[in-house]
Tab-separated table of C-alpha atoms in Angstrom:
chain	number	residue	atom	x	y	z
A	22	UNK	CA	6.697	-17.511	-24.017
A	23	UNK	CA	8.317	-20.310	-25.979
A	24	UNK	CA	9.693	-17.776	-28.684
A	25	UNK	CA	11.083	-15.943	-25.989
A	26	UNK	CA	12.689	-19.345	-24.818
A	27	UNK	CA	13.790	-20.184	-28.795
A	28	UNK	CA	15.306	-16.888	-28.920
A	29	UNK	CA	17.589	-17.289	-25.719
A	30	UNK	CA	18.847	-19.956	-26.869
A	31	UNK	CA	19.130	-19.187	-30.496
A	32	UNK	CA	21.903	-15.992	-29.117
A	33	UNK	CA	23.626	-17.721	-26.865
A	34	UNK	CA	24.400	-20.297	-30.068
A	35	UNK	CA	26.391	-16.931	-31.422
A	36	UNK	CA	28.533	-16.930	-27.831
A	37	UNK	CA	31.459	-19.429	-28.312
A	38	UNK	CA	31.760	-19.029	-23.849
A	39	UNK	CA	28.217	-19.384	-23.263
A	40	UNK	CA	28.255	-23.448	-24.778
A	41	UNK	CA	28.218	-24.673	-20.890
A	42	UNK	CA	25.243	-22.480	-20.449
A	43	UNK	CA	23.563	-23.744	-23.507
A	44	UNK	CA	23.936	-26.894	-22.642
A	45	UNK	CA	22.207	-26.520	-19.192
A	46	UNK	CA	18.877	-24.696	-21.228
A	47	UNK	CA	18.431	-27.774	-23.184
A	48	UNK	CA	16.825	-29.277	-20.265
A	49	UNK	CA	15.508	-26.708	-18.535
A	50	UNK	CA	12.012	-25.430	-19.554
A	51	UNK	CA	12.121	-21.834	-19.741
A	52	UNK	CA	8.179	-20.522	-18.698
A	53	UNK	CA	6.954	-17.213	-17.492
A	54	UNK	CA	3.555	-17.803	-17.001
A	55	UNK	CA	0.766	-14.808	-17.782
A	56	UNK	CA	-0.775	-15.958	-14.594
A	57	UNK	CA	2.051	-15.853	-12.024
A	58	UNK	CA	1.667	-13.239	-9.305
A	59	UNK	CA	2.736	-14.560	-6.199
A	60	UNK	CA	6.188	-14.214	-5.201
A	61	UNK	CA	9.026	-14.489	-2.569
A	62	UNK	CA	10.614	-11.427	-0.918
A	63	UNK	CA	13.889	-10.767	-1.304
A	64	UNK	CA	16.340	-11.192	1.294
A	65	UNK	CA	17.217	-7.354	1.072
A	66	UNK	CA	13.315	-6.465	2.194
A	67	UNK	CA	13.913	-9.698	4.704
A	68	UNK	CA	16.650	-7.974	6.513
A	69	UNK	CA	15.164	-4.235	6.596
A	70	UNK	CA	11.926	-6.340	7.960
A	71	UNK	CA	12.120	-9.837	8.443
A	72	UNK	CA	8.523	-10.069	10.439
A	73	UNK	CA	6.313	-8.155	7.695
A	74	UNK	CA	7.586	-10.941	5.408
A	75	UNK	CA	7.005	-13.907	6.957
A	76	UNK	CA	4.043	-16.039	8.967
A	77	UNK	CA	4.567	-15.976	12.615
A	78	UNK	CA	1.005	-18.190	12.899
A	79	UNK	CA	-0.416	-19.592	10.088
A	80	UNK	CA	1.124	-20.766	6.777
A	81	UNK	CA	-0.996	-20.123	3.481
A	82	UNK	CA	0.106	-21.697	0.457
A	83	UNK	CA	2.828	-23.583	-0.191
A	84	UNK	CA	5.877	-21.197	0.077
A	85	UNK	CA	5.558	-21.757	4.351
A	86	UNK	CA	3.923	-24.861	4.362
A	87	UNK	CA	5.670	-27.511	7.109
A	88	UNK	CA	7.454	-25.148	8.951
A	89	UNK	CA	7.914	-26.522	13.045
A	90	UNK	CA	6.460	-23.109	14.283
A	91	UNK	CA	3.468	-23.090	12.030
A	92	UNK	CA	2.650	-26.356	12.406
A	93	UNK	CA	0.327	-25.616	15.771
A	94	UNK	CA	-2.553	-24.074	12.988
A	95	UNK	CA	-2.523	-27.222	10.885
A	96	UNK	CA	-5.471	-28.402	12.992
A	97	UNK	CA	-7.515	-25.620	13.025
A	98	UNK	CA	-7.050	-25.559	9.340
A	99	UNK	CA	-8.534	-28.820	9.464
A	100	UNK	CA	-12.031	-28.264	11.649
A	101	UNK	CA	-12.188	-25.392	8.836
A	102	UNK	CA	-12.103	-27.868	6.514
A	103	UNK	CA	-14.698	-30.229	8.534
A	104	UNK	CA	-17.022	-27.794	8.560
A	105	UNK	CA	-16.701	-26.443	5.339
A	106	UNK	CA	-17.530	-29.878	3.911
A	107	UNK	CA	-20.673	-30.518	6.805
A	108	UNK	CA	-22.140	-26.558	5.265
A	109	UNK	CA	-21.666	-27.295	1.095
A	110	UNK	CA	-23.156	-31.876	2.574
A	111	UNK	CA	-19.515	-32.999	0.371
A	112	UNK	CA	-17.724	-35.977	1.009
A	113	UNK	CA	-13.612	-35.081	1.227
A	114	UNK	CA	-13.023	-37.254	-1.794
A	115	UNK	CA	-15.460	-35.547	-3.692
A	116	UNK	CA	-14.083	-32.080	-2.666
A	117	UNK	CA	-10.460	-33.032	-3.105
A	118	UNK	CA	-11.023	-34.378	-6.805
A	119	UNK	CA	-12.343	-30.324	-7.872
A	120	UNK	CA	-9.353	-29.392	-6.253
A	121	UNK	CA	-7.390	-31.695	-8.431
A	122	UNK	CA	-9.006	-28.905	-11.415
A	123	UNK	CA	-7.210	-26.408	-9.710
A	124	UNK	CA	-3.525	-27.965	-9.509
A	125	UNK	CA	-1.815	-26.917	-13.139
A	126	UNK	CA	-3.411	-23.208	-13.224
A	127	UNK	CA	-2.514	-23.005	-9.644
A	128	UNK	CA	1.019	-24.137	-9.967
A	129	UNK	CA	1.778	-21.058	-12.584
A	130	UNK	CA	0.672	-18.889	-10.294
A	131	UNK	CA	3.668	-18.982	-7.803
A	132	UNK	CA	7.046	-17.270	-9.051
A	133	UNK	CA	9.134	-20.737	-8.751
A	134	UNK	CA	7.861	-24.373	-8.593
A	135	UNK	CA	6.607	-25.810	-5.923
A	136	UNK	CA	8.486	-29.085	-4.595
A	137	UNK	CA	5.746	-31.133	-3.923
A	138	UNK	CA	3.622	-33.996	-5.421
A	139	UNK	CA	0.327	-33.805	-6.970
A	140	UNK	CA	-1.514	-35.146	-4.052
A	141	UNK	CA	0.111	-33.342	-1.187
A	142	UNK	CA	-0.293	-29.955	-3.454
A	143	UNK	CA	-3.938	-30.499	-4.035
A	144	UNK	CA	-4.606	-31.212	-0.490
A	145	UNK	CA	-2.971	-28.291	0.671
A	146	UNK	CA	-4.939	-25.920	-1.878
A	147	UNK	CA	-7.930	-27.958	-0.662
A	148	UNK	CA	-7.286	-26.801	3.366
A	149	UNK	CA	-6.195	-23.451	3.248
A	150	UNK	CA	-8.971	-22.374	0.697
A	151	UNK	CA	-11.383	-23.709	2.973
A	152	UNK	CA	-9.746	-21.961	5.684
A	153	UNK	CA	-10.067	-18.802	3.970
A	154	UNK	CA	-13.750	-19.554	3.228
A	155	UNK	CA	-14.981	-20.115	6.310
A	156	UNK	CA	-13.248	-17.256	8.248
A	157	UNK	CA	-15.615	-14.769	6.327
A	158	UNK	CA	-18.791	-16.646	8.250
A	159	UNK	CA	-16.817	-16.083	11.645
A	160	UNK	CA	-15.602	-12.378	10.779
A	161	UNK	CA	-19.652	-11.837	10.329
A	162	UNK	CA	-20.802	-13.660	13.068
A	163	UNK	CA	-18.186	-12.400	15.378
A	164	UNK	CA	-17.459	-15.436	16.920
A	165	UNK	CA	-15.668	-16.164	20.514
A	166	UNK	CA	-13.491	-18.538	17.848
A	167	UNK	CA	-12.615	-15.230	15.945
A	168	UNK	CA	-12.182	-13.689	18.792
A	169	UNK	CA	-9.465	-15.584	19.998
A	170	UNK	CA	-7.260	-16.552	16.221
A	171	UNK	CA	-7.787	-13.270	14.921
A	172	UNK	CA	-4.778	-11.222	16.530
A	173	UNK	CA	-2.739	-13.904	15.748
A	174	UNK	CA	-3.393	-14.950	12.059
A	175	UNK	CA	-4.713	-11.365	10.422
A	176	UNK	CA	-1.166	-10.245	9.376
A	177	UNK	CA	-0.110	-13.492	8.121
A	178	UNK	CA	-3.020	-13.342	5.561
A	179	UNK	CA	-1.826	-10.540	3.651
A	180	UNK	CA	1.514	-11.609	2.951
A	181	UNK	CA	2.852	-11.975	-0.512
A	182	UNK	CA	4.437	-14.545	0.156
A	183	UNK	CA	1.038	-16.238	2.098
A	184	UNK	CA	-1.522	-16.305	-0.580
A	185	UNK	CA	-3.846	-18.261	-2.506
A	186	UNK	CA	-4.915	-17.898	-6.304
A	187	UNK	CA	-8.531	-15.645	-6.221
A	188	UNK	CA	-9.702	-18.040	-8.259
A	189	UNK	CA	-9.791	-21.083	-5.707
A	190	UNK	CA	-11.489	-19.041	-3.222
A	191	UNK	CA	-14.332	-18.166	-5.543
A	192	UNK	CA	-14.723	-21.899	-6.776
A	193	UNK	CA	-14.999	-22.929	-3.043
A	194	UNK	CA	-17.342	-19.465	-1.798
A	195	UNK	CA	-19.700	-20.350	-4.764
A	196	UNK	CA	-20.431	-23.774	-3.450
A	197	UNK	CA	-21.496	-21.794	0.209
A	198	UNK	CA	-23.579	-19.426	-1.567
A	199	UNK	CA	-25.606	-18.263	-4.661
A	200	UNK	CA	-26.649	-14.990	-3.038
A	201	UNK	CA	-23.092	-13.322	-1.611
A	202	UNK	CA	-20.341	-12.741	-4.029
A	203	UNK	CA	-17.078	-13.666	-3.112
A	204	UNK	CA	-15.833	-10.414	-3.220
A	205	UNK	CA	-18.170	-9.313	-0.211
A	206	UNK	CA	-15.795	-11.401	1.783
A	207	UNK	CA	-12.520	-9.932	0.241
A	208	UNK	CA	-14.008	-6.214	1.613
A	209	UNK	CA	-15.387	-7.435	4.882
A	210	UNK	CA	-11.783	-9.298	5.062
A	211	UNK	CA	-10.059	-5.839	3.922
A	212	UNK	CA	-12.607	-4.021	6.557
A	213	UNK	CA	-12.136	-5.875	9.635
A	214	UNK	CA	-8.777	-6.384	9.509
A	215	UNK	CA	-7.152	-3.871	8.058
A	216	UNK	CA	-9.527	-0.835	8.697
A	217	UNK	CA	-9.609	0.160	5.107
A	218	UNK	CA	-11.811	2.711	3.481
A	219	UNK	CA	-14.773	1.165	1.807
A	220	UNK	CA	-13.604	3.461	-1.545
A	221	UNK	CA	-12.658	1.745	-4.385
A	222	UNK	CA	-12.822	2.871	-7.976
A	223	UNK	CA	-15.626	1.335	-10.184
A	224	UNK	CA	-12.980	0.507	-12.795
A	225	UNK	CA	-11.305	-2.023	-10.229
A	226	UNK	CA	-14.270	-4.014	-9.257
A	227	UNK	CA	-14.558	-5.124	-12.537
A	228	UNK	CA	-11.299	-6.774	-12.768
A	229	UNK	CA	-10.563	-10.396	-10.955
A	230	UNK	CA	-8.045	-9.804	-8.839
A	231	UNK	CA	-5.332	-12.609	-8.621
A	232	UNK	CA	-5.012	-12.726	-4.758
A	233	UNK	CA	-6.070	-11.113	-1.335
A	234	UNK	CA	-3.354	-8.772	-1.270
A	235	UNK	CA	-4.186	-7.783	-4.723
A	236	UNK	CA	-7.325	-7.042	-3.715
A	237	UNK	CA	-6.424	-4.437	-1.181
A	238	UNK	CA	-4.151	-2.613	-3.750
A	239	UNK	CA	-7.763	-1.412	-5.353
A	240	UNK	CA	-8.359	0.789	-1.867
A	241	UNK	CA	-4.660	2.278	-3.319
A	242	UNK	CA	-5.619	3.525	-6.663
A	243	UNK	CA	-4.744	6.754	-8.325
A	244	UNK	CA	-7.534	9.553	-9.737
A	245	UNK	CA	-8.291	9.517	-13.160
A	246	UNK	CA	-5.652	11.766	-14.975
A	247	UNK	CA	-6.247	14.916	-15.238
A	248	UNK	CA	-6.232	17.109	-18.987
A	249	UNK	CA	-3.944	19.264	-16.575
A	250	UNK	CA	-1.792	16.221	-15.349
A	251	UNK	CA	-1.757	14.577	-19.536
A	252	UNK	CA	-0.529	17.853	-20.122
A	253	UNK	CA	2.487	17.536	-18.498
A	254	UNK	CA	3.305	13.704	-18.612
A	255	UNK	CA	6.067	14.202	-20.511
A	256	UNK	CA	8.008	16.475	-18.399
A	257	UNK	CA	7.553	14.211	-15.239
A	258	UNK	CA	9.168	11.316	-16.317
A	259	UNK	CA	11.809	12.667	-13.473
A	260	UNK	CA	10.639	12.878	-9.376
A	261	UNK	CA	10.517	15.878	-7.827
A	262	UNK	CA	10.072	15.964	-4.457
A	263	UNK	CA	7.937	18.357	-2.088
A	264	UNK	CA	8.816	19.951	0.728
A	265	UNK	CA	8.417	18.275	4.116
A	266	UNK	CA	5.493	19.360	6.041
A	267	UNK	CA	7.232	21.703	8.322
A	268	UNK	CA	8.544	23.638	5.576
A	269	UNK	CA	5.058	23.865	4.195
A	270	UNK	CA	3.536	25.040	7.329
A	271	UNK	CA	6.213	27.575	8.136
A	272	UNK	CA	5.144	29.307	4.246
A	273	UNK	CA	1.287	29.057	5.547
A	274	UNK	CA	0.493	26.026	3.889
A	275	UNK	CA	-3.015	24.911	5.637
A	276	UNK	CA	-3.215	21.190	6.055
A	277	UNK	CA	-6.373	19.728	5.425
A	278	UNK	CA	-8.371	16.146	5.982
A	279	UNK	CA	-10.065	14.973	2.540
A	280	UNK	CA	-13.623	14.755	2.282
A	281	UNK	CA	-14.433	10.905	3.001
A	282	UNK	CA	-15.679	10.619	-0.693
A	283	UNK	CA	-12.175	10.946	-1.796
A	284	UNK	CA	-10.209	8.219	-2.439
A	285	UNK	CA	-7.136	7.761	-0.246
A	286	UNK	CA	-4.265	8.917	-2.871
A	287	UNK	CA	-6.289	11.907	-4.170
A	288	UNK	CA	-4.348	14.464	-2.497
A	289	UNK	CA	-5.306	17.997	-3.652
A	290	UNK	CA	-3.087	21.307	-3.472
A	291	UNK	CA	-5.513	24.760	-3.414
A	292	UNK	CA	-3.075	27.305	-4.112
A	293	UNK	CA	-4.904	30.218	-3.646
A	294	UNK	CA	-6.003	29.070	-0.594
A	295	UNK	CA	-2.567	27.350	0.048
A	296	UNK	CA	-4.355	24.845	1.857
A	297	UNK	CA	-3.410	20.780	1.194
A	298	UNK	CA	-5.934	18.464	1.226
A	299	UNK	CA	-4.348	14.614	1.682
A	300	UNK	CA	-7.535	11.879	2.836
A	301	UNK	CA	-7.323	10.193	6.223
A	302	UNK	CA	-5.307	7.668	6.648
A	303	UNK	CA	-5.181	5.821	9.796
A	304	UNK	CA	-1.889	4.370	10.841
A	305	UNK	CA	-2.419	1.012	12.880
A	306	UNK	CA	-0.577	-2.033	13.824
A	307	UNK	CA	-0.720	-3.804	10.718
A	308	UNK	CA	-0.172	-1.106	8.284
A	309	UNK	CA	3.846	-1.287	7.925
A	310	UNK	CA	2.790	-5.170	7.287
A	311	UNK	CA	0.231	-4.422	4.980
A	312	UNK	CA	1.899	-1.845	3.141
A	313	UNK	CA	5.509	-3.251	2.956
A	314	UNK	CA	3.907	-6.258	0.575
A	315	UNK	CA	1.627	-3.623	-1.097
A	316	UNK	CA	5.035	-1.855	-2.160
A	317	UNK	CA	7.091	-5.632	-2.691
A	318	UNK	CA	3.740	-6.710	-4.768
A	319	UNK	CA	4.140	-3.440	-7.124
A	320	UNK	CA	7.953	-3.896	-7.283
A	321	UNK	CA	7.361	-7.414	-8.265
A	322	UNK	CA	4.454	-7.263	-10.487
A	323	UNK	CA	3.425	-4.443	-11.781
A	324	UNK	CA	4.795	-2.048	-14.831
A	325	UNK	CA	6.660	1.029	-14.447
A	326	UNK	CA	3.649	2.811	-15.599
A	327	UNK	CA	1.221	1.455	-13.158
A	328	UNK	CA	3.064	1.819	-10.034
A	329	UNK	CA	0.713	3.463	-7.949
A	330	UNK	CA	1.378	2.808	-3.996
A	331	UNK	CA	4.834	3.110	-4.673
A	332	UNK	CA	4.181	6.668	-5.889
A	333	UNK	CA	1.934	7.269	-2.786
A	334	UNK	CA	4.216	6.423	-0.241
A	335	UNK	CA	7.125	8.368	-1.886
A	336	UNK	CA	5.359	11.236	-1.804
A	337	UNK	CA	4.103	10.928	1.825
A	338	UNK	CA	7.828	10.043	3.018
A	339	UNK	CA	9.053	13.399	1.351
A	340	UNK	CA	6.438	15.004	2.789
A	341	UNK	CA	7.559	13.225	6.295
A	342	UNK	CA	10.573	13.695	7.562
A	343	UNK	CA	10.599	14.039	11.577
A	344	UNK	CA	7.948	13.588	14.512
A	345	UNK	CA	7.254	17.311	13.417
A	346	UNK	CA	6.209	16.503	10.358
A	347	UNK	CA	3.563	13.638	11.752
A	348	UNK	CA	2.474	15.723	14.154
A	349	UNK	CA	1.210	18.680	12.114
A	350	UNK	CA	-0.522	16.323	10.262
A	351	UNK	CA	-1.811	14.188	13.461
A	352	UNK	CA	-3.136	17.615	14.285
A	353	UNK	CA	-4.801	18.305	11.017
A	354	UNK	CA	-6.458	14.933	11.441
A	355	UNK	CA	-5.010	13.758	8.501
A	356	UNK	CA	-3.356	10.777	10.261
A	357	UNK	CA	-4.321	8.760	13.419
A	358	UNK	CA	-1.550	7.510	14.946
A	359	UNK	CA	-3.237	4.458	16.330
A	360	UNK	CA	0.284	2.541	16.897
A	361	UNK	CA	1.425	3.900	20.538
A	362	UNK	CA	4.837	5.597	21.398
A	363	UNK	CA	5.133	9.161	20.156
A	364	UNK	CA	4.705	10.431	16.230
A	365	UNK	CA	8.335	9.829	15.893
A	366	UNK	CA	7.928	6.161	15.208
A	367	UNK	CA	5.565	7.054	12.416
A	368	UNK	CA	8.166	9.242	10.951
A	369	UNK	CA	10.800	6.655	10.649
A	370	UNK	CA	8.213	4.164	9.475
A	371	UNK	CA	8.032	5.851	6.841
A	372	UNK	CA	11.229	6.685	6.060
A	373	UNK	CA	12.122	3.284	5.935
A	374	UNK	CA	9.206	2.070	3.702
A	375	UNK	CA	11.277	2.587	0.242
A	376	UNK	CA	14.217	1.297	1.216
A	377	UNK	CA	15.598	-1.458	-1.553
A	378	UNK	CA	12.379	-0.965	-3.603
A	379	UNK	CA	12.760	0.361	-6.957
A	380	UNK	CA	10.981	3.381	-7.239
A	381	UNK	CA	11.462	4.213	-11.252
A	382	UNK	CA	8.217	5.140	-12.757
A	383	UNK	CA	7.601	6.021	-16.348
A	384	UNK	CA	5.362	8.925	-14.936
A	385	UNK	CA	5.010	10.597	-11.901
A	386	UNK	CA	1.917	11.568	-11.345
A	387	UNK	CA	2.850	14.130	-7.568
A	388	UNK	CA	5.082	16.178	-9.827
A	389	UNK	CA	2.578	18.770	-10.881
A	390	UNK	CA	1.624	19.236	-6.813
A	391	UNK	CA	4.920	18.824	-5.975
A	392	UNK	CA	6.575	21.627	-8.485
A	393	UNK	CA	3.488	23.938	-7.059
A	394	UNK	CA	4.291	23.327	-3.212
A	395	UNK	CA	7.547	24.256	-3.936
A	396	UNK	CA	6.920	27.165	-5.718
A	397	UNK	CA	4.737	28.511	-2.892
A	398	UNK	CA	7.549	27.693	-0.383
A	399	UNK	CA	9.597	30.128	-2.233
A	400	UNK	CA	7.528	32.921	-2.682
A	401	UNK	CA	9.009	35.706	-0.020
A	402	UNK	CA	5.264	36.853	0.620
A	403	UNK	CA	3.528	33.948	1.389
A	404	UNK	CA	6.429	33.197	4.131
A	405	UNK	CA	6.685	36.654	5.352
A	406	UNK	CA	2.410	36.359	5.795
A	407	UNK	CA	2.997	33.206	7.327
A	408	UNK	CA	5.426	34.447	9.926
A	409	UNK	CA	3.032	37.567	10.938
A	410	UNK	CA	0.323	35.906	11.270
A	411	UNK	CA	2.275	33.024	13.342
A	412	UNK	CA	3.852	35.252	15.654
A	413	UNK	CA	1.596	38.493	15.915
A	414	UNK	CA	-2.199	36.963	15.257
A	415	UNK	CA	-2.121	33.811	16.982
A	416	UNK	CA	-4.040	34.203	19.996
A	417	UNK	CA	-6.453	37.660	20.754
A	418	UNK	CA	-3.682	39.033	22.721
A	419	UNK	CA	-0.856	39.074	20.540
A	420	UNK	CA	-2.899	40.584	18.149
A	421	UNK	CA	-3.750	43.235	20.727
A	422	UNK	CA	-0.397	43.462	21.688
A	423	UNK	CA	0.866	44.229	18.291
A	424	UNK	CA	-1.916	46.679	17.388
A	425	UNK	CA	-1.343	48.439	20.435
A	426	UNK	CA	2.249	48.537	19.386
A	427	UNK	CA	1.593	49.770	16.024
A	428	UNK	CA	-0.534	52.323	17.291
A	429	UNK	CA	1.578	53.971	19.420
A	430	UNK	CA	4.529	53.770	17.343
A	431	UNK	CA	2.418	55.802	14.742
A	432	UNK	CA	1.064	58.127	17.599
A	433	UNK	CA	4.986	58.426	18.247
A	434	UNK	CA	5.489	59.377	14.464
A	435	UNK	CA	2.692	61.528	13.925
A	436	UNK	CA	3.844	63.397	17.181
A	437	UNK	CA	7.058	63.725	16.197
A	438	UNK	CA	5.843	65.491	12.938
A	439	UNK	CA	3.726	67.860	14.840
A	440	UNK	CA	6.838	68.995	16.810
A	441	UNK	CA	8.856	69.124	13.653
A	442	UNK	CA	6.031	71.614	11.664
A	443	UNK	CA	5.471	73.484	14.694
A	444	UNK	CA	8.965	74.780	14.960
């Protein structure tokens, strides 16, 4: 990073304006560290959601830390802590000077620097870690304790801006235990609070991930590519878009829940069937939370290749576009609508989800499925079938009805004939 620093500075000494400017990078260290990953929201996402952003409970990390309305947790943090230390027999001293190991790799990890001394920064990495730690004994247990916190704090621990480095919480787990690895906690954690599948692809478990809410981007991983999807990654480089649900189910599009073995973005178009397959997903009262720093942590962090969620919920909002929408696929049981208040609320949810998040990818890998859908929407005979069958076969008595109909209208004909010849 310090050519990329050198080589700043060595253009702007070709801009005769840009001396003030110069001046000012002379003493300012210019670092983008390989390790940063946690980051504030911008004030755009703020202001479409202020409360998916930001603690209302509990403060993790240092972005939050000493605000009035958060202070109220401070002591809890703290009987954590106490019994953190009484579990792993340390002294505080001893436990705060391994958390002094943890101070410059933990300082690159945040996307600006953190305004605060060495001691106060330690003790804070110190508290909240053993926080975290300990919660994953009270999620198992099922405590009266849990009980009583866990409405309050769950969303605040899977903010962006409310996280820890992985790494701390794996020193401090490892000191509780030879015989659980930390990541058991991350999934009961991911579980519990969230309701997430237990799916995720082997690939991902062997990679560290660099917080919690990095962690539950694995459940949101693409399928391995397809020869049929390599073949045409060049030609979706631009979105298309498929056609809301309605418009699918008025061409006879069947939708379909996933078989629980899928993961949750392998959604599936059988064309000859014309039925859609898209796995369950379960909308509850964290998942706007959950998923708006899922998107922000993608926007932030990740490349325009890899952008994964991003291309999930896109897809979903196209496919969504009014409480008609959900509710064909409430029916289907491809969503549970496990938020109250009618499927409308869903549908601007998630119509809202995308808003001020870039959503450029160098590949996008719904195209194919998209372009497909589409196609079937426009083929005359699979919207004439669809209309038949939807208002002539759709209950024993229509169908009946309309064979009754038919029936007599060809007695009618063939009588008419008879009269005809026989004159």
């Amino acid at each position: 990073m310090e050519s990329r620093s050198h080589y700043l500075r060595g253009t702007l000494e070709n801009i005769p304006e840009a001396r003030g400017v110069r001046r000012k990078l002379n003493h300012v260290e210019i670092s983008i560290s390989e390790e940063c990953s946690i980051y504030r929201i911008s004030k755009l996402l703020h202001n479409i959601n202020d409360k998916a952003y930001t603690p209302q409970a509990i403060s993790i990390g240092p972005f939050h830390h000493g605000r009035q309305e958060l202070m109220a947790m401070e002591r809890l943090k703290l009987t954590f802590l106490d019994c953190y230390l009484s579990q792993v027999g340390m002294e505080f001293d001893a436990a705060f000077e391994i958390a002094r190991g943890w101070e410059a790799r933990a300082r690159q990890c945040y996307a600006e620097p953190i305004n605060m001394n060495s001691a106060d920064f330690v003790k804070l990495l110190l508290v909240d870690a053993a926080f975290l730690v300990m919660i994953v004994d009270v999620v198992e247990s099922g405590t009266a304790l849990f009980k009583a916190i866990r409405i309050d704090i769950y969303r605040d621990l899977i903010l962006l801006e409310n996280q820890l480095p992985f790494f701390i919480l794996v020193s401090l787990f490892e000191k509780c235990t030879n015989s659980i690895p930390f990541v058991v906690f991350a999934r009961n954690f991911c579980r519990w609070y969230m309701g997430a599948r237990e799916l995720i692809p082997d690939g991902l478990l062997a990679r560290k991930p660099n917080h919690l809410v990095d962690f539950l981007s694995f459940y949101y991983a693409l399928p391995i590519a397809t020869e049929n999807n390599d073949h045409h990654k060049n030609e979706n480089k631009k979105l298309v878009n498929p056609p809301t649900a309605t418009e699918l189910w008025e061409a006879g599009v069947r939708f379909q829940k996933a078989a629980e073995d899928k993961l949750i973005m392998d959604i599936h178009f059988q064309e000859e069937e014309g039925v859609l397959a898209i796995p369950h997903l379960e909308i509850h009262d964290a998942f706007e939370t959950y998923m708006r720093n899922l998107l922000a942590y993608e926007h932030y962090h990740v490349g325009d290749d890899e952008r994964c969620i991003i291309q999930y919920i896109l897809f979903l909002d196209d496919l969504i576009s009014t409480e008609r929408d959900v509710s064909l696929l409430v029916k289907a049981g491809i969503i549970t609508n496990g938020i109250g208040g009618n499927d409308e609320e869903v549908s601007k949810m998630f119509n809202n989800l995308c808003k001020d998040v870039s959503v450029y990818c160098d590949f996008y890998y719904y195209n194919q499925i998209s372009m497909t859908l589409r196609k079937y929407c426009e083929t005359p005979w699979h919207r004439w079938r669809a209309s038949l069958k939807r208002d002539y076969f759709n209950s024993p008595w229509t169908s009946i009805s309309f064979l009754a109909a038919t029936v007599a209208i060809l007695l009618t004909v063939v009588q008419t004939v008879y009269s005809v010849i026989s004159k």
